[in-house]
């Protein structure tokens, strides 16, 4: 028994060493490994996944001592970079160039993990992170090479809703609702009102690479909202779920690395009808 325990301890130590060798950050001299374009596939803050559309699917392009960040909606931020060659993990200081759009200088650390790049910084605080946390106000982003992030085909949420039979689902004709979406809103979206004002349905699509992570983060946020009733929707795929509160139902699923967020506000729609409608929407992705 003692010999067995010793073998187990040795095995665990070897596993820990192997993991550490895979996860260790690149050396500060390997700044060239940052070069190129990256896409944000995952975001956490305080250790919790986030669904911030201004961050997810943004493109980060490193060119020497310059970083250009472009959100999925086209907003751009240019920053000058200075590197700390002595830091471990590797660190850089980012100074926004005019116009700043309210952005402030900040410290950032990074680590390469295979084909992924992790970066971490404090939200609104110009302080160098000690590690990748989780810590209060620490934002950690996982980026993948933009060349490896598939470009989704142009998907029109309004057309998808109509082809899926939205008028039949809501029991009457619909019209598009003009939208003024905040910059933090994710992906592309369409809202259709029933013409008598009795119902509204909204479809939001978040494409790759962040689509699956967005769906997972949405589930975490829904579970934290104790006013919502959460149910799994296995017929819509692994991880799919619906969240209901009052007359509002939200269905979240992903297909082909694109997240579907279907929000229905209506008095009389059968659950089975909504499930079939959501399945038709997914089939269009």
C-alpha positions as a Markdown table, in Angstrom:
| # | Residue | x | y | z |
|---|---|---|---|---|
| 1 | Unk | 0.0 | 0.0 | 0.0 |
| 2 | Unk | 2.8 | 2.4 | 0.9 |
| 3 | Unk | 4.6 | 1.6 | -2.4 |
| 4 | Unk | 1.4 | 2.2 | -4.3 |
| 5 | Unk | 0.9 | 5.6 | -2.6 |
| 6 | Unk | 4.5 | 6.6 | -3.6 |
| 7 | Unk | 3.8 | 5.7 | -7.2 |
| 8 | Unk | 0.7 | 7.8 | -7.2 |
| 9 | Unk | 2.5 | 10.8 | -5.7 |
| 10 | Unk | 5.3 | 10.5 | -8.3 |
| 11 | Unk | 2.7 | 10.2 | -11.1 |
| 12 | Unk | 0.9 | 13.3 | -9.9 |
| 13 | Unk | 4.2 | 15.3 | -9.6 |
| 14 | Unk | 5.1 | 14.3 | -13.2 |
| 15 | Unk | 1.6 | 15.3 | -14.4 |
| 16 | Unk | 2.0 | 18.7 | -12.7 |
| 17 | Unk | 5.4 | 19.2 | -14.3 |
| 18 | Unk | 4.1 | 18.3 | -17.7 |
| 19 | Unk | 1.1 | 20.7 | -17.4 |
| 20 | Unk | 3.4 | 23.5 | -16.2 |
| 21 | Unk | 5.7 | 23.0 | -19.2 |
| 22 | Unk | 2.7 | 23.3 | -21.6 |
| 23 | Unk | 1.2 | 26.3 | -19.8 |
| 24 | Unk | 4.3 | 28.4 | -19.1 |
| 25 | Unk | 4.3 | 31.8 | -20.8 |
| 26 | Unk | 6.6 | 32.7 | -23.6 |
| 27 | Unk | 9.8 | 34.4 | -22.6 |
| 28 | Unk | 9.9 | 38.2 | -22.8 |
| 29 | Unk | 12.4 | 37.9 | -25.7 |
| 30 | Unk | 9.8 | 36.2 | -27.8 |
| 31 | Unk | 7.8 | 39.3 | -28.5 |
| 32 | Unk | 7.7 | 38.3 | -32.2 |
| 33 | Unk | 5.2 | 35.6 | -31.2 |
| 34 | Unk | 2.6 | 38.3 | -30.7 |
| 35 | Unk | 3.0 | 39.5 | -34.3 |
| 36 | Unk | -0.1 | 39.2 | -36.6 |
| 37 | Unk | -3.8 | 39.2 | -36.3 |
| 38 | Unk | -5.7 | 37.5 | -33.5 |
| 39 | Unk | -9.5 | 37.1 | -32.8 |
| 40 | Unk | -11.0 | 37.1 | -29.3 |
| 41 | Unk | -12.7 | 33.8 | -28.7 |
| 42 | Unk | -13.3 | 33.9 | -25.0 |
| 43 | Unk | -13.5 | 36.6 | -22.2 |
| 44 | Unk | -13.7 | 36.4 | -18.5 |
| 45 | Unk | -13.8 | 38.9 | -15.7 |
| 46 | Unk | -13.4 | 38.1 | -12.0 |
| 47 | Unk | -13.0 | 34.5 | -13.3 |
| 48 | Unk | -16.6 | 34.5 | -14.7 |
| 49 | Unk | -17.3 | 34.2 | -18.5 |
| 50 | Unk | -18.6 | 37.4 | -20.1 |
| 51 | Unk | -20.9 | 38.0 | -23.1 |
| 52 | Unk | -19.6 | 41.5 | -24.0 |
| 53 | Unk | -20.1 | 42.0 | -27.7 |
| 54 | Unk | -17.6 | 44.8 | -27.8 |
| 55 | Unk | -14.8 | 42.4 | -26.7 |
| 56 | Unk | -15.8 | 39.0 | -28.2 |
| 57 | Unk | -14.8 | 38.5 | -31.9 |
| 58 | Unk | -12.7 | 41.7 | -31.8 |
| 59 | Unk | -9.5 | 41.5 | -33.9 |
| 60 | Unk | -6.2 | 42.3 | -32.3 |
| 61 | Unk | -3.4 | 43.1 | -34.7 |
| 62 | Unk | 0.2 | 43.4 | -33.3 |
| 63 | Unk | 2.7 | 45.2 | -35.5 |
| 64 | Unk | 6.0 | 45.7 | -33.7 |
| 65 | Unk | 5.3 | 48.4 | -31.1 |
| 66 | Unk | 1.7 | 49.1 | -32.2 |
| 67 | Unk | -1.6 | 47.3 | -31.5 |
| 68 | Unk | -4.8 | 47.9 | -33.4 |
| 69 | Unk | -8.0 | 46.6 | -31.9 |
| 70 | Unk | -11.1 | 46.5 | -34.1 |
| 71 | Unk | -14.4 | 45.4 | -32.7 |
| 72 | Unk | -16.8 | 43.1 | -34.5 |
| 73 | Unk | -18.8 | 46.3 | -35.3 |
| 74 | Unk | -15.9 | 48.1 | -36.8 |
| 75 | Unk | -14.7 | 50.4 | -34.0 |
| 76 | Unk | -10.9 | 50.8 | -34.0 |
| 77 | Unk | -8.4 | 51.7 | -31.3 |
| 78 | Unk | -4.7 | 52.2 | -32.0 |
| 79 | Unk | -2.2 | 51.9 | -29.1 |
| 80 | Unk | 1.5 | 52.2 | -28.7 |
| 81 | Unk | 3.3 | 49.4 | -26.9 |
| 82 | Unk | 6.3 | 49.3 | -24.7 |
| 83 | Unk | 7.6 | 45.9 | -23.5 |
| 84 | Unk | 9.2 | 44.9 | -20.2 |
| 85 | Unk | 12.0 | 42.5 | -21.1 |
| 86 | Unk | 12.4 | 41.5 | -17.4 |
| 87 | Unk | 8.8 | 40.6 | -16.6 |
| 88 | Unk | 7.6 | 37.1 | -15.9 |
| 89 | Unk | 4.9 | 36.6 | -17.2 |
| 90 | Unk | 5.8 | 38.8 | -20.2 |
| 91 | Unk | 4.3 | 42.3 | -19.9 |
| 92 | Unk | 3.6 | 45.3 | -22.0 |
| 93 | Unk | 2.3 | 48.7 | -21.4 |
| 94 | Unk | -0.4 | 49.9 | -23.8 |
| 95 | Unk | -0.9 | 53.7 | -24.4 |
| 96 | Unk | -3.9 | 54.6 | -26.6 |
| 97 | Unk | -3.2 | 56.9 | -29.5 |
| 98 | Unk | -5.6 | 59.8 | -30.3 |
| 99 | Unk | -8.5 | 59.7 | -30.6 |
| 100 | Unk | -8.7 | 57.5 | -27.5 |
| 101 | Unk | -12.5 | 57.2 | -27.2 |
| 102 | Unk | -12.1 | 57.3 | -23.4 |
| 103 | Unk | -9.6 | 54.5 | -23.3 |
| 104 | Unk | -6.8 | 54.7 | -20.7 |
| 105 | Unk | -3.2 | 53.4 | -20.6 |
| 106 | Unk | -2.9 | 49.9 | -19.0 |
| 107 | Unk | -0.5 | 47.1 | -18.2 |
| 108 | Unk | -1.1 | 43.7 | -19.8 |
| 109 | Unk | 0.5 | 40.3 | -19.4 |
| 110 | Unk | 0.4 | 37.5 | -22.0 |
| 111 | Unk | 1.1 | 33.8 | -22.4 |
| 112 | Unk | 1.1 | 31.5 | -25.4 |
| 113 | Unk | -0.7 | 28.1 | -24.9 |
| 114 | Unk | -0.2 | 26.2 | -28.1 |
| 115 | Unk | -2.2 | 28.1 | -30.8 |
| 116 | Unk | -4.0 | 30.3 | -28.3 |
| 117 | Unk | -2.8 | 33.6 | -26.8 |
| 118 | Unk | -4.0 | 34.6 | -23.3 |
| 119 | Unk | -3.9 | 38.3 | -22.3 |
| 120 | Unk | -4.8 | 39.7 | -18.9 |
| 121 | Unk | -5.4 | 43.3 | -17.7 |
| 122 | Unk | -7.3 | 45.1 | -15.0 |
| 123 | Unk | -10.5 | 46.8 | -16.0 |
| 124 | Unk | -10.0 | 50.5 | -15.7 |
| 125 | Unk | -6.8 | 50.2 | -13.6 |
| 126 | Unk | -3.3 | 50.9 | -14.8 |
| 127 | Unk | -1.7 | 48.1 | -12.7 |
| 128 | Unk | 0.3 | 45.2 | -13.9 |
| 129 | Unk | -1.4 | 41.9 | -13.2 |
| 130 | Unk | 0.5 | 39.4 | -11.1 |
| 131 | Unk | -0.9 | 36.4 | -13.0 |
| 132 | Unk | -4.0 | 35.2 | -14.8 |
| 133 | Unk | -6.2 | 35.1 | -11.7 |
| 134 | Unk | -9.0 | 34.8 | -11.1 |
| 135 | Unk | -8.8 | 38.2 | -9.4 |
| 136 | Unk | -11.2 | 41.1 | -8.8 |
| 137 | Unk | -11.6 | 43.3 | -11.9 |
| 138 | Unk | -9.1 | 41.1 | -13.8 |
| 139 | Unk | -10.1 | 40.6 | -17.5 |
| 140 | Unk | -8.6 | 37.6 | -19.2 |
| 141 | Unk | -9.1 | 37.2 | -23.0 |
| 142 | Unk | -8.2 | 34.1 | -25.0 |
| 143 | Unk | -7.3 | 34.9 | -28.6 |
| 144 | Unk | -6.9 | 32.6 | -31.6 |
| 145 | Unk | -5.1 | 33.3 | -34.9 |
| 146 | Unk | -7.5 | 35.3 | -37.0 |
| 147 | Unk | -6.5 | 33.3 | -40.0 |
| 148 | Unk | -7.8 | 30.2 | -38.1 |
| 149 | Unk | -11.1 | 31.9 | -37.2 |
| 150 | Unk | -13.5 | 31.0 | -40.0 |
| 151 | Unk | -15.3 | 33.9 | -41.6 |
| 152 | Unk | -19.1 | 33.2 | -41.3 |
| 153 | Unk | -21.3 | 33.6 | -44.3 |
| 154 | Unk | -23.4 | 36.8 | -44.2 |
| 155 | Unk | -26.5 | 35.9 | -42.2 |
| 156 | Unk | -29.5 | 38.2 | -42.1 |
| 157 | Unk | -31.4 | 37.6 | -38.9 |
| 158 | Unk | -34.6 | 39.1 | -40.2 |
| 159 | Unk | -34.6 | 36.8 | -43.3 |
| 160 | Unk | -33.9 | 33.8 | -41.1 |
| 161 | Unk | -36.9 | 34.6 | -38.8 |
| 162 | Unk | -39.2 | 35.0 | -41.8 |
| 163 | Unk | -38.0 | 31.9 | -43.5 |
| 164 | Unk | -38.5 | 30.0 | -40.3 |
| 165 | Unk | -42.2 | 31.1 | -40.2 |
| 166 | Unk | -42.3 | 33.8 | -37.6 |
| 167 | Unk | -45.7 | 35.1 | -38.7 |
| 168 | Unk | -47.1 | 31.6 | -38.1 |
| 169 | Unk | -45.4 | 31.3 | -34.7 |
| 170 | Unk | -46.8 | 34.7 | -33.5 |
| 171 | Unk | -50.2 | 34.2 | -35.1 |
| 172 | Unk | -50.2 | 37.3 | -37.3 |
| 173 | Unk | -48.2 | 39.6 | -39.6 |
| 174 | Unk | -45.0 | 41.2 | -38.3 |
| 175 | Unk | -42.9 | 44.3 | -39.1 |
| 176 | Unk | -39.2 | 45.0 | -38.3 |
| 177 | Unk | -38.5 | 47.2 | -35.3 |
| 178 | Unk | -35.9 | 50.0 | -35.7 |
| 179 | Unk | -33.1 | 49.3 | -33.4 |
| 180 | Unk | -30.6 | 51.4 | -31.6 |
| 181 | Unk | -28.1 | 48.9 | -30.2 |
| 182 | Unk | -25.4 | 49.7 | -27.6 |
| 183 | Unk | -21.8 | 49.2 | -28.6 |
| 184 | Unk | -21.6 | 46.3 | -26.1 |
| 185 | Unk | -24.5 | 44.4 | -27.9 |
| 186 | Unk | -23.2 | 41.2 | -29.4 |
| 187 | Unk | -23.3 | 40.1 | -33.1 |
| 188 | Unk | -26.0 | 40.9 | -35.5 |
| 189 | Unk | -29.7 | 41.2 | -34.5 |
| 190 | Unk | -33.2 | 41.7 | -35.8 |
| 191 | Unk | -36.4 | 42.4 | -33.8 |
| 192 | Unk | -39.9 | 41.8 | -35.4 |
| 193 | Unk | -43.1 | 43.1 | -33.8 |
| 194 | Unk | -46.5 | 41.6 | -34.5 |
| 195 | Unk | -48.4 | 44.5 | -36.1 |
| 196 | Unk | -51.0 | 44.6 | -33.3 |
| 197 | Unk | -48.2 | 45.0 | -30.7 |
| 198 | Unk | -49.1 | 41.8 | -28.9 |
| 199 | Unk | -45.7 | 40.1 | -29.4 |
| 200 | Unk | -42.1 | 40.7 | -30.3 |
| 201 | Unk | -39.3 | 38.3 | -31.2 |
| 202 | Unk | -35.6 | 39.1 | -31.4 |
| 203 | Unk | -32.9 | 37.0 | -33.0 |
| 204 | Unk | -29.2 | 37.7 | -32.2 |
| 205 | Unk | -26.4 | 35.8 | -33.9 |
| 206 | Unk | -22.8 | 35.7 | -32.6 |
| 207 | Unk | -20.4 | 34.2 | -35.1 |
| 208 | Unk | -17.1 | 32.4 | -34.7 |
| 209 | Unk | -14.7 | 32.1 | -33.1 |
| 210 | Unk | -16.6 | 33.4 | -30.0 |
| 211 | Unk | -20.0 | 31.9 | -30.8 |
| 212 | Unk | -19.8 | 28.7 | -28.6 |
| 213 | Unk | -18.2 | 30.6 | -25.7 |
| 214 | Unk | -20.8 | 33.2 | -25.9 |
| 215 | Unk | -23.6 | 30.6 | -25.6 |
| 216 | Unk | -21.8 | 29.0 | -22.6 |
| 217 | Unk | -21.3 | 32.4 | -20.9 |
| 218 | Unk | -25.0 | 33.3 | -21.5 |
| 219 | Unk | -25.9 | 30.1 | -19.7 |
| 220 | Unk | -23.7 | 31.1 | -16.7 |
| 221 | Unk | -25.3 | 34.5 | -16.6 |
| 222 | Unk | -28.8 | 33.1 | -16.8 |
| 223 | Unk | -28.1 | 30.6 | -13.9 |
| 224 | Unk | -27.0 | 33.6 | -11.8 |
| 225 | Unk | -30.3 | 35.3 | -12.4 |
| 226 | Unk | -32.6 | 33.7 | -9.8 |
| 227 | Unk | -35.7 | 35.2 | -11.3 |
| 228 | Unk | -35.3 | 33.1 | -14.4 |
| 229 | Unk | -36.4 | 29.5 | -14.8 |
| 230 | Unk | -33.7 | 27.5 | -16.7 |
| 231 | Unk | -34.4 | 24.4 | -18.7 |
| 232 | Unk | -32.1 | 22.3 | -20.9 |
| 233 | Unk | -33.1 | 22.0 | -24.6 |
| 234 | Unk | -31.3 | 18.8 | -25.7 |
| 235 | Unk | -33.2 | 18.7 | -29.0 |
| 236 | Unk | -31.4 | 21.9 | -30.0 |
| 237 | Unk | -27.9 | 20.5 | -29.3 |
| 238 | Unk | -25.5 | 20.1 | -26.5 |
| 239 | Unk | -25.5 | 22.9 | -24.0 |
| 240 | Unk | -28.7 | 24.5 | -25.5 |
| 241 | Unk | -31.1 | 25.9 | -22.9 |
| 242 | Unk | -34.1 | 28.2 | -22.4 |
| 243 | Unk | -34.7 | 30.8 | -19.7 |
| 244 | Unk | -38.1 | 32.1 | -18.9 |
| 245 | Unk | -39.3 | 35.0 | -16.8 |
| 246 | Unk | -42.9 | 36.1 | -16.9 |
| 247 | Unk | -44.0 | 36.3 | -20.6 |
| 248 | Unk | -40.4 | 36.4 | -21.8 |
| 249 | Unk | -38.5 | 33.3 | -23.0 |
| 250 | Unk | -34.9 | 33.2 | -24.3 |
| 251 | Unk | -33.6 | 30.2 | -26.2 |
| 252 | Unk | -29.8 | 29.9 | -26.6 |
| 253 | Unk | -28.0 | 27.3 | -28.7 |
| 254 | Unk | -25.1 | 27.2 | -31.1 |
| 255 | Unk | -24.6 | 25.6 | -34.5 |
| 256 | Unk | -21.5 | 25.6 | -36.7 |
| 257 | Unk | -19.8 | 27.8 | -34.1 |
| 258 | Unk | -22.5 | 30.5 | -34.3 |
| 259 | Unk | -24.5 | 31.3 | -31.2 |
| 260 | Unk | -28.3 | 31.8 | -31.6 |
| 261 | Unk | -30.1 | 33.9 | -29.0 |
| 262 | Unk | -33.8 | 33.9 | -29.6 |
| 263 | Unk | -35.9 | 36.1 | -27.4 |
| 264 | Unk | -39.7 | 35.9 | -27.4 |
| 265 | Unk | -42.0 | 38.3 | -25.6 |
| 266 | Unk | -45.6 | 37.1 | -26.1 |
| 267 | Unk | -48.6 | 36.0 | -24.2 |
| 268 | Unk | -49.6 | 32.8 | -26.0 |
| 269 | Unk | -46.9 | 30.7 | -27.7 |
| 270 | Unk | -46.8 | 27.0 | -27.0 |
| 271 | Unk | -43.4 | 25.7 | -25.8 |
| 272 | Unk | -43.4 | 22.9 | -28.4 |
| 273 | Unk | -44.0 | 25.5 | -31.2 |
| 274 | Unk | -41.2 | 27.6 | -30.0 |
| 275 | Unk | -38.8 | 24.6 | -29.9 |
| 276 | Unk | -39.7 | 23.7 | -33.5 |
| 277 | Unk | -39.2 | 27.3 | -34.6 |
| 278 | Unk | -35.8 | 27.5 | -32.8 |
| 279 | Unk | -34.8 | 24.3 | -34.6 |
| 280 | Unk | -35.6 | 25.8 | -38.0 |
| 281 | Unk | -33.6 | 28.9 | -37.1 |
| 282 | Unk | -30.6 | 26.8 | -36.2 |
| 283 | Unk | -30.9 | 24.8 | -39.4 |
| 284 | Unk | -30.5 | 28.1 | -41.3 |
| 285 | Unk | -27.1 | 28.9 | -39.7 |
